[in-house]
Amino acid sequence: MLIDTHTHIDMENFADRFDAVVQTAKDYGVEKVVIPGVEPSGFDRIIKLCEEYPDVYGAVGVHPEELNSYNEEAENRIKELLKHKKIIAVGEIGLDYYWDKSQIEKQKEIFERQILIAKQAQKPILVHDREAHPDSFEILKKTNAAETGVVMHCFSGSPEFAQQCINEGFYIALGGVVTFKNAKKVKEVAKTVPLDKLLLETDAPYMTPVPFRGKENQPAYVKFVAEEIAKLRGVSFEEIAEATTANAKKLLKI
Ligand code: NI
């Protein structure tokens, strides 16, 4: 059994075939999925899917690319929704210096505020960190985020940075990139992360793994991520599936 800890199947793309996407995931051995929030107008849809499907879980948070949607109302909404039993984390939150460097201070402030909300609610955080490793790390340490649980989603740092994160007790989530031929750093991370700190994800509809690279991604394909990691580590697929599923269940309480 596998768990896709990060998938955006609440998006329009999947609206008319959500049942089929969940069924295909099950056919591939993917039993549970987590849909992270991106901005407040999407939260209702996530709640609806969580309530309709027993194996769908959600997170709420404001993504760094959506900071303009963060205000007091959004914050109160996040706090309220965190009481929902299927909202199991705050996310995705973090820093993104790839798309927009003009509001770095605001990104940091909003990231920090959401970490504190997660800590109050005692729920883990799903971290989006793109080209902002030192600043993300500093904020995570400063706020003692490890206390509530940290997932470094779509990890894109070096093996050394992975080690730093692991030393703090953070989890490393890997997705389709690990299957890309030229993804040397991520493959190295996949080989060296302790098994008890590893999680799997798709980030669907993005980051589609080989052999479907270039096409639309879906939760079922987390299987290819697990297969590649097993190959890189020279262990069985079952070992990766079991360990990552146990980690997700423990951390996310699903
Ligand atoms: Ni995402």
Short mmCIF file of C-alpha atoms and ligand atoms in Angstrom, two decimals:
data_model
loop_
_atom_site.label_atom_id
_atom_site.label_comp_id
_atom_site.label_asym_id
_atom_site.label_seq_id
_atom_site.Cartn_x
_atom_site.Cartn_y
_atom_site.Cartn_z
CA MET A 1 0.00 0.00 0.00
CA LEU A 2 1.14 3.52 -0.85
CA ILE A 3 0.13 7.02 0.24
CA ASP A 4 0.36 10.09 -1.99
CA THR A 5 1.10 12.79 0.58
CA HIS A 6 0.76 15.73 -1.81
CA THR A 7 -1.61 15.86 -4.76
CA HIS A 8 -3.68 18.69 -6.22
CA ILE A 9 -6.58 16.61 -7.49
CA ASP A 10 -9.01 19.27 -6.29
CA MET A 11 -8.04 21.19 -9.44
CA GLU A 12 -10.41 21.76 -12.36
CA ASN A 13 -8.53 19.20 -14.49
CA PHE A 14 -9.92 16.37 -12.39
CA ALA A 15 -13.38 17.74 -11.59
CA ASP A 16 -15.34 15.56 -14.01
CA ARG A 17 -13.44 12.34 -13.29
CA PHE A 18 -12.56 12.42 -9.62
CA ASP A 19 -14.05 8.96 -9.01
CA ALA A 20 -11.94 7.48 -11.78
CA VAL A 21 -8.76 9.12 -10.50
CA VAL A 22 -9.35 7.72 -7.00
CA GLN A 23 -10.18 4.28 -8.45
CA THR A 24 -7.07 4.22 -10.66
CA ALA A 25 -5.01 5.14 -7.61
CA LYS A 26 -6.48 2.16 -5.74
CA ASP A 27 -5.77 -0.11 -8.72
CA TYR A 28 -2.12 0.93 -8.42
CA GLY A 29 -2.09 0.27 -4.67
CA VAL A 30 -2.40 3.92 -3.62
CA GLU A 31 -4.87 3.81 -0.75
CA LYS A 32 -4.81 7.32 0.65
CA VAL A 33 -4.10 10.80 -0.69
CA VAL A 34 -3.59 14.22 0.85
CA ILE A 35 -4.75 17.35 -0.98
CA PRO A 36 -2.91 20.47 0.21
CA GLY A 37 -4.57 23.87 0.15
CA VAL A 38 -3.17 26.70 -1.93
CA GLU A 39 -5.44 29.65 -1.17
CA PRO A 40 -8.73 30.20 0.71
CA SER A 41 -11.13 30.08 -2.24
CA GLY A 42 -10.13 26.43 -2.77
CA PHE A 43 -10.72 25.26 0.80
CA ASP A 44 -14.44 24.45 0.36
CA ARG A 45 -13.71 22.07 -2.47
CA ILE A 46 -11.07 20.26 -0.40
CA ILE A 47 -13.47 19.89 2.53
CA LYS A 48 -16.17 18.57 0.22
CA LEU A 49 -13.84 15.93 -1.27
CA CYS A 50 -12.60 14.92 2.19
CA GLU A 51 -16.15 14.46 3.40
CA GLU A 52 -17.22 12.54 0.33
CA TYR A 53 -14.26 10.15 0.05
CA PRO A 54 -13.04 8.20 3.10
CA ASP A 55 -9.44 7.94 1.85
CA VAL A 56 -9.03 11.57 0.84
CA TYR A 57 -7.49 13.94 3.39
CA GLY A 58 -6.72 17.62 3.16
CA ALA A 59 -4.55 20.45 4.39
CA VAL A 60 -5.25 24.17 4.53
CA GLY A 61 -2.75 26.95 4.04
CA VAL A 62 -1.71 29.79 1.77
CA HIS A 63 1.00 29.03 -0.79
CA PRO A 64 3.80 31.62 -1.15
CA GLU A 65 2.68 32.40 -4.69
CA GLU A 66 -0.77 33.31 -3.34
CA LEU A 67 0.30 35.67 -0.57
CA ASN A 68 -2.07 38.37 -1.66
CA SER A 69 -4.94 36.16 -0.54
CA TYR A 70 -3.56 36.05 3.01
CA ASN A 71 -5.40 38.28 5.45
CA GLU A 72 -7.11 38.07 8.81
CA GLU A 73 -10.13 36.36 7.34
CA ALA A 74 -7.96 33.71 5.67
CA GLU A 75 -6.13 33.16 8.92
CA ASN A 76 -9.35 32.67 10.87
CA ARG A 77 -10.63 30.31 8.23
CA ILE A 78 -7.47 28.19 8.45
CA LYS A 79 -7.75 28.04 12.24
CA GLU A 80 -11.40 27.01 12.03
CA LEU A 81 -10.84 24.34 9.36
CA LEU A 82 -7.99 22.81 11.33
CA LYS A 83 -10.63 21.53 13.75
CA HIS A 84 -12.02 19.33 10.97
CA LYS A 85 -10.92 15.75 11.53
CA LYS A 86 -9.88 15.21 7.90
CA ILE A 87 -7.81 18.36 7.71
CA ILE A 88 -4.58 16.86 8.89
CA ALA A 89 -1.94 19.53 8.21
CA VAL A 90 -1.20 23.16 7.41
CA GLY A 91 -0.04 23.51 3.84
CA GLU A 92 1.23 24.14 1.52
CA ILE A 93 3.17 26.98 3.03
CA GLY A 94 6.70 28.24 2.60
CA LEU A 95 8.96 30.34 0.45
CA ASP A 96 9.31 30.55 -3.32
CA TYR A 97 12.09 32.74 -4.68
CA TYR A 98 11.87 31.23 -8.14
CA TRP A 99 8.68 32.95 -9.25
CA ASP A 100 8.71 36.16 -7.30
CA LYS A 101 11.49 37.74 -5.32
CA SER A 102 9.77 41.08 -4.86
CA GLN A 103 7.97 40.21 -1.63
CA ILE A 104 10.48 38.15 0.28
CA GLU A 105 9.79 39.77 3.64
CA LYS A 106 6.06 39.26 3.24
CA GLN A 107 6.59 35.63 2.24
CA LYS A 108 8.66 35.05 5.36
CA GLU A 109 6.12 36.72 7.62
CA ILE A 110 3.20 34.71 6.26
CA PHE A 111 5.18 31.47 6.39
CA GLU A 112 6.02 32.11 10.02
CA ARG A 113 2.46 33.03 10.99
CA GLN A 114 1.14 29.81 9.48
CA ILE A 115 3.76 27.72 11.28
CA LEU A 116 2.56 29.20 14.56
CA ILE A 117 -1.05 28.35 13.67
CA ALA A 118 -0.01 24.76 12.95
CA LYS A 119 1.79 24.56 16.27
CA GLN A 120 -1.27 25.82 18.13
CA ALA A 121 -3.42 23.25 16.36
CA GLN A 122 -0.74 20.59 16.85
CA LYS A 123 -0.80 19.62 13.20
CA PRO A 124 2.23 19.15 10.92
CA ILE A 125 3.19 21.52 8.10
CA LEU A 126 3.71 20.80 4.41
CA VAL A 127 6.55 23.04 3.26
CA HIS A 128 7.02 24.44 -0.22
CA ASP A 129 10.67 25.56 -0.48
CA ARG A 130 11.81 26.61 -3.91
CA GLU A 131 15.20 28.27 -4.26
CA ALA A 132 14.90 29.47 -0.69
CA HIS A 133 16.64 26.73 1.30
CA PRO A 134 18.63 28.86 3.78
CA ASP A 135 15.70 31.14 4.62
CA SER A 136 13.21 28.27 4.88
CA PHE A 137 15.54 26.38 7.16
CA GLU A 138 16.17 29.40 9.35
CA ILE A 139 12.45 30.03 9.86
CA LEU A 140 11.73 26.36 10.54
CA LYS A 141 14.45 26.31 13.18
CA LYS A 142 13.57 29.65 14.71
CA THR A 143 9.94 28.64 15.17
CA ASN A 144 10.88 25.17 16.36
CA ALA A 145 8.54 23.77 13.72
CA ALA A 146 9.88 20.24 14.17
CA GLU A 147 7.80 20.09 17.34
CA THR A 148 4.63 19.94 15.28
CA GLY A 149 6.09 17.97 12.34
CA VAL A 150 7.67 19.20 9.11
CA VAL A 151 7.41 17.75 5.59
CA MET A 152 9.81 19.17 3.02
CA HIS A 153 7.51 18.71 0.03
CA CYS A 154 9.04 18.12 -3.43
CA PHE A 155 12.49 18.27 -1.87
CA SER A 156 14.91 19.93 -4.27
CA GLY A 157 17.99 20.59 -2.15
CA SER A 158 21.37 18.90 -2.03
CA PRO A 159 22.08 15.70 -0.10
CA GLU A 160 23.85 17.92 2.47
CA PHE A 161 20.75 20.07 2.91
CA ALA A 162 18.66 16.89 3.23
CA GLN A 163 20.98 15.79 6.02
CA GLN A 164 20.58 19.14 7.79
CA CYS A 165 16.80 18.75 7.58
CA ILE A 166 16.94 15.20 8.88
CA ASN A 167 19.09 16.28 11.79
CA GLU A 168 16.23 18.59 12.75
CA GLY A 169 13.73 15.75 12.46
CA PHE A 170 12.06 16.95 9.24
CA TYR A 171 10.60 14.50 6.74
CA ILE A 172 11.72 14.50 3.10
CA ALA A 173 8.99 13.99 0.49
CA LEU A 174 10.06 12.90 -2.98
CA GLY A 175 8.03 12.80 -6.16
CA GLY A 176 8.35 12.32 -9.90
CA VAL A 177 11.60 14.26 -10.23
CA VAL A 178 13.47 11.30 -8.75
CA THR A 179 12.68 9.33 -11.93
CA PHE A 180 14.21 11.97 -14.24
CA LYS A 181 17.50 10.90 -15.74
CA ASN A 182 19.27 14.20 -15.07
CA ALA A 183 18.02 14.60 -11.48
CA LYS A 184 21.35 13.64 -9.92
CA LYS A 185 20.90 15.54 -6.64
CA VAL A 186 17.43 14.17 -5.96
CA LYS A 187 18.55 10.62 -6.80
CA GLU A 188 21.40 11.00 -4.33
CA VAL A 189 18.95 12.24 -1.69
CA ALA A 190 16.68 9.25 -2.40
CA LYS A 191 19.61 6.92 -1.75
CA THR A 192 20.72 8.51 1.50
CA VAL A 193 17.61 9.66 3.38
CA PRO A 194 16.96 7.38 6.37
CA LEU A 195 13.92 5.26 5.57
CA ASP A 196 12.07 6.51 8.62
CA LYS A 197 12.15 10.08 7.29
CA LEU A 198 11.01 9.41 3.72
CA LEU A 199 7.59 10.21 2.25
CA LEU A 200 6.18 9.83 -1.26
CA GLU A 201 4.08 12.25 -3.28
CA THR A 202 3.08 13.10 -6.83
CA ASP A 203 2.31 16.85 -6.72
CA ALA A 204 -0.19 15.95 -9.49
CA PRO A 205 -1.01 17.24 -12.04
CA TYR A 206 2.64 18.42 -12.14
CA MET A 207 5.98 16.59 -11.94
CA THR A 208 4.83 13.46 -13.77
CA PRO A 209 7.29 10.59 -13.34
CA VAL A 210 8.81 8.47 -16.08
CA PRO A 211 7.32 6.64 -18.01
CA PHE A 212 4.57 9.26 -18.30
CA ARG A 213 6.80 12.33 -18.08
CA GLY A 214 5.28 15.22 -20.03
CA LYS A 215 1.72 13.96 -19.54
CA GLU A 216 -0.69 14.79 -16.74
CA ASN A 217 0.24 13.36 -13.38
CA GLN A 218 -2.17 11.56 -11.00
CA PRO A 219 -1.91 9.87 -7.57
CA ALA A 220 -1.61 6.37 -9.08
CA TYR A 221 1.82 7.29 -10.41
CA VAL A 222 3.33 7.54 -6.96
CA LYS A 223 3.99 3.86 -7.63
CA PHE A 224 6.68 4.79 -10.16
CA VAL A 225 8.31 7.04 -7.59
CA ALA A 226 8.44 4.16 -5.09
CA GLU A 227 9.83 1.81 -7.73
CA GLU A 228 12.61 4.20 -8.66
CA ILE A 229 13.61 4.81 -5.04
CA ALA A 230 13.66 1.04 -4.42
CA LYS A 231 15.91 0.58 -7.45
CA LEU A 232 18.25 3.37 -6.37
CA ARG A 233 18.58 1.93 -2.86
CA GLY A 234 18.80 -1.67 -4.01
CA VAL A 235 15.86 -2.75 -1.86
CA SER A 236 12.43 -4.17 -2.64
CA PHE A 237 9.46 -2.09 -3.70
CA GLU A 238 7.57 -3.49 -0.69
CA GLU A 239 10.18 -2.19 1.72
CA ILE A 240 9.82 1.37 0.37
CA ALA A 241 6.03 1.11 0.27
CA GLU A 242 5.82 -0.16 3.84
CA ALA A 243 8.24 2.36 5.33
CA THR A 244 6.82 5.43 3.59
CA THR A 245 3.24 4.44 4.35
CA ALA A 246 4.08 3.89 8.01
CA ASN A 247 5.79 7.30 8.13
CA ALA A 248 2.81 9.06 6.57
CA LYS A 249 0.37 7.38 8.92
CA LYS A 250 2.43 8.24 11.95
CA LEU A 251 3.12 11.85 11.08
CA LEU A 252 -0.20 12.78 9.47
CA LYS A 253 -2.35 10.51 11.68
CA ILE A 254 -4.26 9.09 8.72
NI NI B 1 2.01 21.40 -4.43
#
